[in-house]
PDB file of C-alpha atoms in Angstrom:
ATOM      1  CA  MET A  26     139.187  77.710  78.644  1.00  0.00           C
ATOM      2  CA  ILE A  27     136.984  80.324  80.298  1.00  0.00           C
ATOM      3  CA  ALA A  28     136.990  80.801  84.080  1.00  0.00           C
ATOM      4  CA  HIS A  29     133.811  82.424  85.390  1.00  0.00           C
ATOM      5  CA  HIS A  30     134.258  83.679  88.962  1.00  0.00           C
ATOM      6  CA  VAL A  31     131.266  85.201  90.713  1.00  0.00           C
ATOM      7  CA  LEU A  32     131.393  86.837  94.131  1.00  0.00           C
ATOM      8  CA  PHE A  33     128.084  87.291  95.927  1.00  0.00           C
ATOM      9  CA  TRP A  34     127.416  89.670  98.781  1.00  0.00           C
ATOM     10  CA  LEU A  35     124.069  88.681 100.265  1.00  0.00           C
ATOM     11  CA  LYS A  36     121.849  91.162 102.064  1.00  0.00           C
ATOM     12  CA  ALA A  37     122.592  91.582 105.766  1.00  0.00           C
ATOM     13  CA  ASP A  38     119.211  90.175 106.796  1.00  0.00           C
ATOM     14  CA  THR A  39     119.664  86.889 104.889  1.00  0.00           C
ATOM     15  CA  THR A  40     119.045  84.056 107.362  1.00  0.00           C
ATOM     16  CA  ASP A  41     121.200  80.966 107.808  1.00  0.00           C
ATOM     17  CA  GLU A  42     118.421  78.865 106.264  1.00  0.00           C
ATOM     18  CA  GLN A  43     118.290  81.152 103.233  1.00  0.00           C
ATOM     19  CA  LYS A  44     122.081  80.896 102.913  1.00  0.00           C
ATOM     20  CA  LYS A  45     121.824  77.088 102.982  1.00  0.00           C
ATOM     21  CA  ALA A  46     119.184  77.186 100.248  1.00  0.00           C
ATOM     22  CA  PHE A  47     121.333  79.630  98.251  1.00  0.00           C
ATOM     23  CA  ARG A  48     124.340  77.307  98.417  1.00  0.00           C
ATOM     24  CA  ALA A  49     122.209  74.280  97.519  1.00  0.00           C
ATOM     25  CA  SER A  50     120.942  76.122  94.456  1.00  0.00           C
ATOM     26  CA  LEU A  51     124.516  77.004  93.450  1.00  0.00           C
ATOM     27  CA  GLU A  52     125.319  73.284  93.647  1.00  0.00           C
ATOM     28  CA  THR A  53     122.619  72.523  91.055  1.00  0.00           C
ATOM     29  CA  LEU A  54     124.690  74.457  88.502  1.00  0.00           C
ATOM     30  CA  GLN A  55     127.036  71.473  88.220  1.00  0.00           C
ATOM     31  CA  GLY A  56     124.133  69.883  86.314  1.00  0.00           C
ATOM     32  CA  VAL A  57     124.694  72.254  83.393  1.00  0.00           C
ATOM     33  CA  GLU A  58     126.334  70.013  80.815  1.00  0.00           C
ATOM     34  CA  VAL A  59     128.890  72.617  79.668  1.00  0.00           C
ATOM     35  CA  VAL A  60     130.294  73.212  83.177  1.00  0.00           C
ATOM     36  CA  ARG A  61     133.700  71.502  83.387  1.00  0.00           C
ATOM     37  CA  THR A  62     134.564  72.309  87.010  1.00  0.00           C
ATOM     38  CA  ILE A  63     132.772  73.993  89.862  1.00  0.00           C
ATOM     39  CA  HIS A  64     133.958  75.342  93.195  1.00  0.00           C
ATOM     40  CA  ILE A  65     131.642  76.967  95.725  1.00  0.00           C
ATOM     41  CA  GLY A  66     133.222  78.626  98.711  1.00  0.00           C
ATOM     42  CA  THR A  67     133.126  81.221 101.426  1.00  0.00           C
ATOM     43  CA  PRO A  68     135.927  83.560 102.482  1.00  0.00           C
ATOM     44  CA  ALA A  69     138.989  81.765 103.776  1.00  0.00           C
ATOM     45  CA  PRO A  70     140.325  82.967 107.147  1.00  0.00           C
ATOM     46  CA  ILE A  71     143.273  84.751 105.557  1.00  0.00           C
ATOM     47  CA  GLU A  72     144.171  88.157 106.921  1.00  0.00           C
ATOM     48  CA  ARG A  73     146.206  90.108 104.391  1.00  0.00           C
ATOM     49  CA  ALA A  74     145.648  93.645 103.152  1.00  0.00           C
ATOM     50  CA  VAL A  75     145.186  92.460  99.538  1.00  0.00           C
ATOM     51  CA  VAL A  76     142.597  89.764 100.353  1.00  0.00           C
ATOM     52  CA  ASP A  77     138.912  90.683 100.234  1.00  0.00           C
ATOM     53  CA  THR A  78     136.898  88.619 102.708  1.00  0.00           C
ATOM     54  CA  THR A  79     133.758  90.740 102.650  1.00  0.00           C
ATOM     55  CA  TYR A  80     131.739  88.572 100.229  1.00  0.00           C
ATOM     56  CA  THR A  81     129.327  85.830 101.315  1.00  0.00           C
ATOM     57  CA  PHE A  82     129.817  83.186  98.599  1.00  0.00           C
ATOM     58  CA  SER A  83     132.229  82.563  95.752  1.00  0.00           C
ATOM     59  CA  LEU A  84     131.300  80.545  92.667  1.00  0.00           C
ATOM     60  CA  LEU A  85     134.045  79.486  90.264  1.00  0.00           C
ATOM     61  CA  LEU A  86     133.047  77.666  87.081  1.00  0.00           C
ATOM     62  CA  THR A  87     135.202  76.664  84.146  1.00  0.00           C
ATOM     63  CA  PHE A  88     134.092  76.109  80.568  1.00  0.00           C
ATOM     64  CA  ASP A  89     135.910  74.768  77.521  1.00  0.00           C
ATOM     65  CA  ASP A  90     135.320  77.952  75.533  1.00  0.00           C
ATOM     66  CA  LEU A  91     133.235  81.088  75.138  1.00  0.00           C
ATOM     67  CA  ASP A  92     130.444  79.202  73.359  1.00  0.00           C
ATOM     68  CA  ALA A  93     130.037  76.940  76.402  1.00  0.00           C
ATOM     69  CA  HIS A  94     129.960  79.993  78.682  1.00  0.00           C
ATOM     70  CA  ASN A  95     127.203  81.478  76.531  1.00  0.00           C
ATOM     71  CA  VAL A  96     125.177  78.235  76.731  1.00  0.00           C
ATOM     72  CA  TYR A  97     125.469  78.376  80.519  1.00  0.00           C
ATOM     73  CA  GLN A  98     124.177  81.953  80.684  1.00  0.00           C
ATOM     74  CA  VAL A  99     120.796  80.989  79.199  1.00  0.00           C
ATOM     75  CA  HIS A 100     120.582  77.451  80.627  1.00  0.00           C
ATOM     76  CA  PRO A 101     117.356  76.720  82.579  1.00  0.00           C
ATOM     77  CA  LEU A 102     119.270  75.755  85.768  1.00  0.00           C
ATOM     78  CA  HIS A 103     121.154  79.065  85.738  1.00  0.00           C
ATOM     79  CA  GLN A 104     117.974  80.994  85.023  1.00  0.00           C
ATOM     80  CA  ALA A 105     116.133  79.159  87.832  1.00  0.00           C
ATOM     81  CA  PHE A 106     118.904  80.074  90.273  1.00  0.00           C
ATOM     82  CA  LEU A 107     118.711  83.736  89.263  1.00  0.00           C
ATOM     83  CA  ASP A 108     114.912  83.826  89.347  1.00  0.00           C
ATOM     84  CA  GLU A 109     114.755  82.441  92.879  1.00  0.00           C
ATOM     85  CA  PHE A 110     117.802  83.976  94.547  1.00  0.00           C
ATOM     86  CA  ARG A 111     118.593  87.349  92.973  1.00  0.00           C
ATOM     87  CA  VAL A 112     116.359  88.950  95.624  1.00  0.00           C
ATOM     88  CA  TYR A 113     119.069  88.062  98.182  1.00  0.00           C
ATOM     89  CA  PHE A 114     121.879  89.817  96.257  1.00  0.00           C
ATOM     90  CA  ASP A 115     123.212  92.997  97.790  1.00  0.00           C
ATOM     91  CA  LYS A 116     126.118  93.033  95.342  1.00  0.00           C
ATOM     92  CA  VAL A 117     127.555  90.714  92.692  1.00  0.00           C
ATOM     93  CA  VAL A 118     130.935  91.007  90.985  1.00  0.00           C
ATOM     94  CA  ILE A 119     131.936  88.729  88.099  1.00  0.00           C
ATOM     95  CA  TYR A 120     135.409  88.091  86.734  1.00  0.00           C
ATOM     96  CA  ASP A 121     135.623  86.181  83.439  1.00  0.00           C
ATOM     97  CA  ALA A 122     139.091  85.169  82.276  1.00  0.00           C
ATOM     98  CA  GLN A 123     140.436  83.246  79.307  1.00  0.00           C
TER      99      GLN A 123
END
């Protein structure tokens, strides 16, 4: 199994409507046939020194294997998300684990 965890920091001037559209586009990624599970979230209200709550959205996807992850990377739904919404990214950090 591969876990693909993406943290997005959106630009400070991103509007609430743009954030709604961003989240809706993330939700379309569940339509990629190789995605086994998907979780989209925002920072939980947990105040601990080791918890980073500075990001805007979290995307956690799981895949059966590395080949499935690689299919996802070039899938039209993933590419459409990037093409439309990368202009809102201030920072993105990705953690892939097996």
